Amino acid sequence: SRKADATLLESHTTVTFRTAELYLNIGDRQRQRLMRSGTLEVGGGGKNKKITVQSLIAYLPPVNPDGTRHNPTYSDIIIRHSALFSTD
């Protein structure tokens, strides 16, 4: 299971419906309910609709490598991603 796996979200501001479902470990019906209720925010329109990373993090904070959770901001994830993949 990739539930709350921050690597699915890193370097993105929005993700596909499928990626959001993998991150939350839910099916398409539950994702639709969360979108309809406003819990998950949608960016884009038409065939380019995607879920905002910020709303995913707010709903389910990522799991740390040690198994604990924290409530990072979107900026925290981008900074972490930059540090992991820097070429210095």
Short mmCIF file of N, CA and C in Angstrom, two decimals:
data_model
loop_
_atom_site.label_atom_id
_atom_site.label_comp_id
_atom_site.label_asym_id
_atom_site.label_seq_id
_atom_site.Cartn_x
_atom_site.Cartn_y
_atom_site.Cartn_z
N SER A 1 0.84 -1.18 0.00
CA SER A 1 0.00 0.00 0.00
C SER A 1 0.88 1.25 0.00
N ARG A 2 0.47 2.26 -0.73
CA ARG A 2 1.23 3.51 -0.79
C ARG A 2 0.52 4.61 -0.02
N LYS A 3 -0.35 4.21 0.90
CA LYS A 3 -1.13 5.17 1.68
C LYS A 3 -0.21 6.16 2.39
N ALA A 4 -0.48 7.44 2.18
CA ALA A 4 0.26 8.54 2.79
C ALA A 4 1.73 8.56 2.41
N ASP A 5 2.07 8.00 1.24
CA ASP A 5 3.44 7.99 0.74
C ASP A 5 3.73 9.34 0.08
N ALA A 6 4.52 10.16 0.74
CA ALA A 6 4.80 11.52 0.27
C ALA A 6 5.49 11.54 -1.09
N THR A 7 6.17 10.46 -1.45
CA THR A 7 6.86 10.44 -2.74
C THR A 7 5.87 10.51 -3.91
N LEU A 8 4.61 10.15 -3.67
CA LEU A 8 3.60 10.27 -4.73
C LEU A 8 3.27 11.73 -5.02
N LEU A 9 3.51 12.60 -4.05
CA LEU A 9 3.11 14.00 -4.17
C LEU A 9 4.26 14.95 -4.47
N GLU A 10 5.47 14.52 -4.22
CA GLU A 10 6.63 15.40 -4.32
C GLU A 10 6.75 16.03 -5.70
N SER A 11 7.08 17.30 -5.68
CA SER A 11 7.31 18.15 -6.86
C SER A 11 6.05 18.41 -7.67
N HIS A 12 4.89 18.17 -7.10
CA HIS A 12 3.63 18.42 -7.80
C HIS A 12 2.77 19.40 -7.01
N THR A 13 1.98 20.20 -7.72
CA THR A 13 0.98 21.03 -7.07
C THR A 13 -0.40 20.38 -7.20
N THR A 14 -0.56 19.57 -8.25
CA THR A 14 -1.78 18.78 -8.44
C THR A 14 -1.37 17.39 -8.91
N VAL A 15 -2.25 16.41 -8.66
CA VAL A 15 -1.99 15.04 -9.10
C VAL A 15 -3.25 14.48 -9.75
N THR A 16 -3.06 13.43 -10.53
CA THR A 16 -4.20 12.78 -11.19
C THR A 16 -5.12 12.13 -10.16
N PHE A 17 -6.33 11.86 -10.59
CA PHE A 17 -7.28 11.18 -9.71
C PHE A 17 -6.69 9.86 -9.22
N ARG A 18 -6.06 9.11 -10.11
CA ARG A 18 -5.51 7.80 -9.74
C ARG A 18 -4.42 7.94 -8.67
N THR A 19 -3.54 8.92 -8.83
CA THR A 19 -2.49 9.14 -7.84
C THR A 19 -3.10 9.51 -6.49
N ALA A 20 -4.12 10.35 -6.51
CA ALA A 20 -4.81 10.72 -5.27
C ALA A 20 -5.42 9.49 -4.61
N GLU A 21 -6.02 8.62 -5.41
CA GLU A 21 -6.62 7.39 -4.87
C GLU A 21 -5.55 6.48 -4.26
N LEU A 22 -4.39 6.38 -4.91
CA LEU A 22 -3.29 5.58 -4.36
C LEU A 22 -2.80 6.17 -3.04
N TYR A 23 -2.61 7.49 -3.02
CA TYR A 23 -2.12 8.16 -1.82
C TYR A 23 -3.09 7.96 -0.64
N LEU A 24 -4.38 8.04 -0.91
CA LEU A 24 -5.38 7.90 0.15
C LEU A 24 -5.81 6.46 0.39
N ASN A 25 -5.40 5.57 -0.51
CA ASN A 25 -5.78 4.15 -0.43
C ASN A 25 -7.31 4.00 -0.46
N ILE A 26 -7.92 4.67 -1.45
CA ILE A 26 -9.37 4.63 -1.61
C ILE A 26 -9.71 4.35 -3.07
N GLY A 27 -10.97 4.07 -3.34
CA GLY A 27 -11.44 3.85 -4.69
C GLY A 27 -12.02 5.12 -5.30
N ASP A 28 -12.47 4.98 -6.54
CA ASP A 28 -12.97 6.16 -7.24
C ASP A 28 -14.25 6.72 -6.61
N ARG A 29 -15.13 5.87 -6.09
CA ARG A 29 -16.36 6.37 -5.46
C ARG A 29 -16.07 7.23 -4.24
N GLN A 30 -15.16 6.78 -3.38
CA GLN A 30 -14.82 7.56 -2.19
C GLN A 30 -14.15 8.87 -2.59
N ARG A 31 -13.28 8.82 -3.61
CA ARG A 31 -12.64 10.05 -4.09
C ARG A 31 -13.70 11.04 -4.59
N GLN A 32 -14.68 10.53 -5.32
CA GLN A 32 -15.75 11.39 -5.83
C GLN A 32 -16.53 12.04 -4.69
N ARG A 33 -16.80 11.27 -3.64
CA ARG A 33 -17.51 11.82 -2.47
C ARG A 33 -16.69 12.94 -1.82
N LEU A 34 -15.39 12.70 -1.67
CA LEU A 34 -14.51 13.70 -1.05
C LEU A 34 -14.42 14.96 -1.91
N MET A 35 -14.44 14.80 -3.22
CA MET A 35 -14.43 15.95 -4.12
C MET A 35 -15.75 16.72 -4.02
N ARG A 36 -16.85 15.98 -4.03
CA ARG A 36 -18.18 16.60 -3.96
C ARG A 36 -18.37 17.38 -2.66
N SER A 37 -17.83 16.83 -1.57
CA SER A 37 -17.98 17.49 -0.27
C SER A 37 -17.05 18.70 -0.12
N GLY A 38 -16.09 18.83 -1.02
CA GLY A 38 -15.14 19.94 -0.95
C GLY A 38 -13.90 19.61 -0.15
N THR A 39 -13.83 18.41 0.40
CA THR A 39 -12.65 17.99 1.17
C THR A 39 -11.42 17.95 0.28
N LEU A 40 -11.58 17.39 -0.92
CA LEU A 40 -10.49 17.40 -1.90
C LEU A 40 -10.79 18.49 -2.92
N GLU A 41 -9.83 19.38 -3.10
CA GLU A 41 -9.98 20.48 -4.04
C GLU A 41 -9.52 20.05 -5.42
N VAL A 42 -10.24 20.52 -6.42
CA VAL A 42 -9.94 20.16 -7.80
C VAL A 42 -9.37 21.37 -8.52
N GLY A 43 -8.29 21.13 -9.25
CA GLY A 43 -7.70 22.16 -10.08
C GLY A 43 -7.85 21.78 -11.54
N GLY A 44 -7.90 22.74 -12.42
CA GLY A 44 -8.05 22.46 -13.84
C GLY A 44 -9.50 22.24 -14.21
N GLY A 45 -9.72 21.94 -15.46
CA GLY A 45 -11.07 21.71 -15.92
C GLY A 45 -11.12 20.69 -17.03
N GLY A 46 -12.30 20.21 -17.32
CA GLY A 46 -12.48 19.21 -18.38
C GLY A 46 -11.68 17.96 -18.12
N LYS A 47 -10.98 17.51 -19.12
CA LYS A 47 -10.18 16.29 -19.00
C LYS A 47 -8.90 16.51 -18.19
N ASN A 48 -8.58 17.77 -17.90
CA ASN A 48 -7.36 18.08 -17.16
C ASN A 48 -7.60 18.30 -15.67
N LYS A 49 -8.75 17.89 -15.16
CA LYS A 49 -9.03 18.04 -13.73
C LYS A 49 -8.04 17.20 -12.93
N LYS A 50 -7.54 17.80 -11.87
CA LYS A 50 -6.63 17.09 -10.97
C LYS A 50 -6.91 17.53 -9.55
N ILE A 51 -6.42 16.74 -8.60
CA ILE A 51 -6.60 17.02 -7.18
C ILE A 51 -5.39 17.82 -6.68
N THR A 52 -5.64 18.85 -5.87
CA THR A 52 -4.53 19.63 -5.34
C THR A 52 -3.79 18.84 -4.25
N VAL A 53 -2.49 18.93 -4.29
CA VAL A 53 -1.65 18.27 -3.29
C VAL A 53 -1.94 18.84 -1.90
N GLN A 54 -2.17 20.14 -1.85
CA GLN A 54 -2.45 20.79 -0.57
C GLN A 54 -3.68 20.17 0.11
N SER A 55 -4.74 19.89 -0.67
CA SER A 55 -5.94 19.31 -0.06
C SER A 55 -5.70 17.86 0.37
N LEU A 56 -4.86 17.13 -0.36
CA LEU A 56 -4.52 15.75 0.04
C LEU A 56 -3.76 15.75 1.36
N ILE A 57 -2.80 16.66 1.48
CA ILE A 57 -2.00 16.75 2.72
C ILE A 57 -2.87 17.16 3.90
N ALA A 58 -3.80 18.08 3.64
CA ALA A 58 -4.69 18.51 4.72
C ALA A 58 -5.58 17.36 5.19
N TYR A 59 -6.02 16.52 4.26
CA TYR A 59 -6.90 15.40 4.60
C TYR A 59 -6.13 14.25 5.25
N LEU A 60 -4.95 13.95 4.70
CA LEU A 60 -4.15 12.84 5.23
C LEU A 60 -2.67 13.21 5.18
N PRO A 61 -2.11 13.69 6.30
CA PRO A 61 -0.70 14.06 6.32
C PRO A 61 0.18 12.87 5.97
N PRO A 62 1.31 13.10 5.30
CA PRO A 62 2.21 12.00 4.94
C PRO A 62 2.79 11.29 6.16
N VAL A 63 3.22 10.06 5.94
CA VAL A 63 3.87 9.27 6.99
C VAL A 63 5.37 9.48 6.87
N ASN A 64 6.03 9.71 8.00
CA ASN A 64 7.49 9.81 8.02
C ASN A 64 8.08 8.42 7.82
N PRO A 65 9.36 8.35 7.43
CA PRO A 65 10.00 7.03 7.28
C PRO A 65 9.93 6.17 8.54
N ASP A 66 9.88 6.80 9.73
CA ASP A 66 9.81 6.03 10.98
C ASP A 66 8.38 5.62 11.34
N GLY A 67 7.42 5.94 10.45
CA GLY A 67 6.04 5.52 10.68
C GLY A 67 5.17 6.53 11.40
N THR A 68 5.78 7.62 11.87
CA THR A 68 4.99 8.64 12.56
C THR A 68 4.43 9.63 11.54
N ARG A 69 3.43 10.38 11.96
CA ARG A 69 2.83 11.40 11.09
C ARG A 69 3.14 12.79 11.61
N HIS A 70 3.24 13.72 10.70
CA HIS A 70 3.31 15.12 11.08
C HIS A 70 2.43 15.88 10.10
N ASN A 71 2.22 17.13 10.36
CA ASN A 71 1.36 17.93 9.51
C ASN A 71 2.19 18.94 8.73
N PRO A 72 2.85 18.48 7.66
CA PRO A 72 3.70 19.40 6.91
C PRO A 72 2.87 20.33 6.04
N THR A 73 3.48 21.41 5.66
CA THR A 73 2.85 22.28 4.67
C THR A 73 3.32 21.81 3.30
N TYR A 74 2.69 22.31 2.29
CA TYR A 74 3.10 21.98 0.92
C TYR A 74 4.57 22.38 0.73
N SER A 75 4.96 23.52 1.28
CA SER A 75 6.34 24.00 1.15
C SER A 75 7.33 23.01 1.77
N ASP A 76 6.96 22.39 2.89
CA ASP A 76 7.82 21.39 3.53
C ASP A 76 8.14 20.25 2.58
N ILE A 77 7.13 19.81 1.84
CA ILE A 77 7.33 18.69 0.92
C ILE A 77 8.23 19.11 -0.23
N ILE A 78 8.03 20.29 -0.77
CA ILE A 78 8.86 20.77 -1.87
C ILE A 78 10.30 20.92 -1.41
N ILE A 79 10.52 21.47 -0.21
CA ILE A 79 11.87 21.63 0.32
C ILE A 79 12.52 20.26 0.50
N ARG A 80 11.78 19.31 1.06
CA ARG A 80 12.30 17.96 1.27
C ARG A 80 12.67 17.32 -0.06
N HIS A 81 11.79 17.47 -1.05
CA HIS A 81 12.04 16.91 -2.37
C HIS A 81 13.30 17.51 -2.97
N SER A 82 13.46 18.82 -2.85
CA SER A 82 14.64 19.50 -3.38
C SER A 82 15.92 18.97 -2.74
N ALA A 83 15.85 18.76 -1.43
CA ALA A 83 17.03 18.25 -0.70
C ALA A 83 17.37 16.83 -1.12
N LEU A 84 16.35 16.01 -1.34
CA LEU A 84 16.59 14.62 -1.73
C LEU A 84 17.21 14.50 -3.12
N PHE A 85 16.83 15.40 -4.01
CA PHE A 85 17.25 15.28 -5.39
C PHE A 85 18.21 16.37 -5.84
N SER A 86 18.87 17.02 -4.89
CA SER A 86 19.83 18.06 -5.28
C SER A 86 21.05 17.41 -5.89
N THR A 87 21.70 18.13 -6.77
CA THR A 87 22.88 17.60 -7.46
C THR A 87 24.17 18.17 -6.93
N ASP A 88 24.11 18.78 -5.75
CA ASP A 88 25.32 19.37 -5.14
C ASP A 88 26.26 18.30 -4.66
#
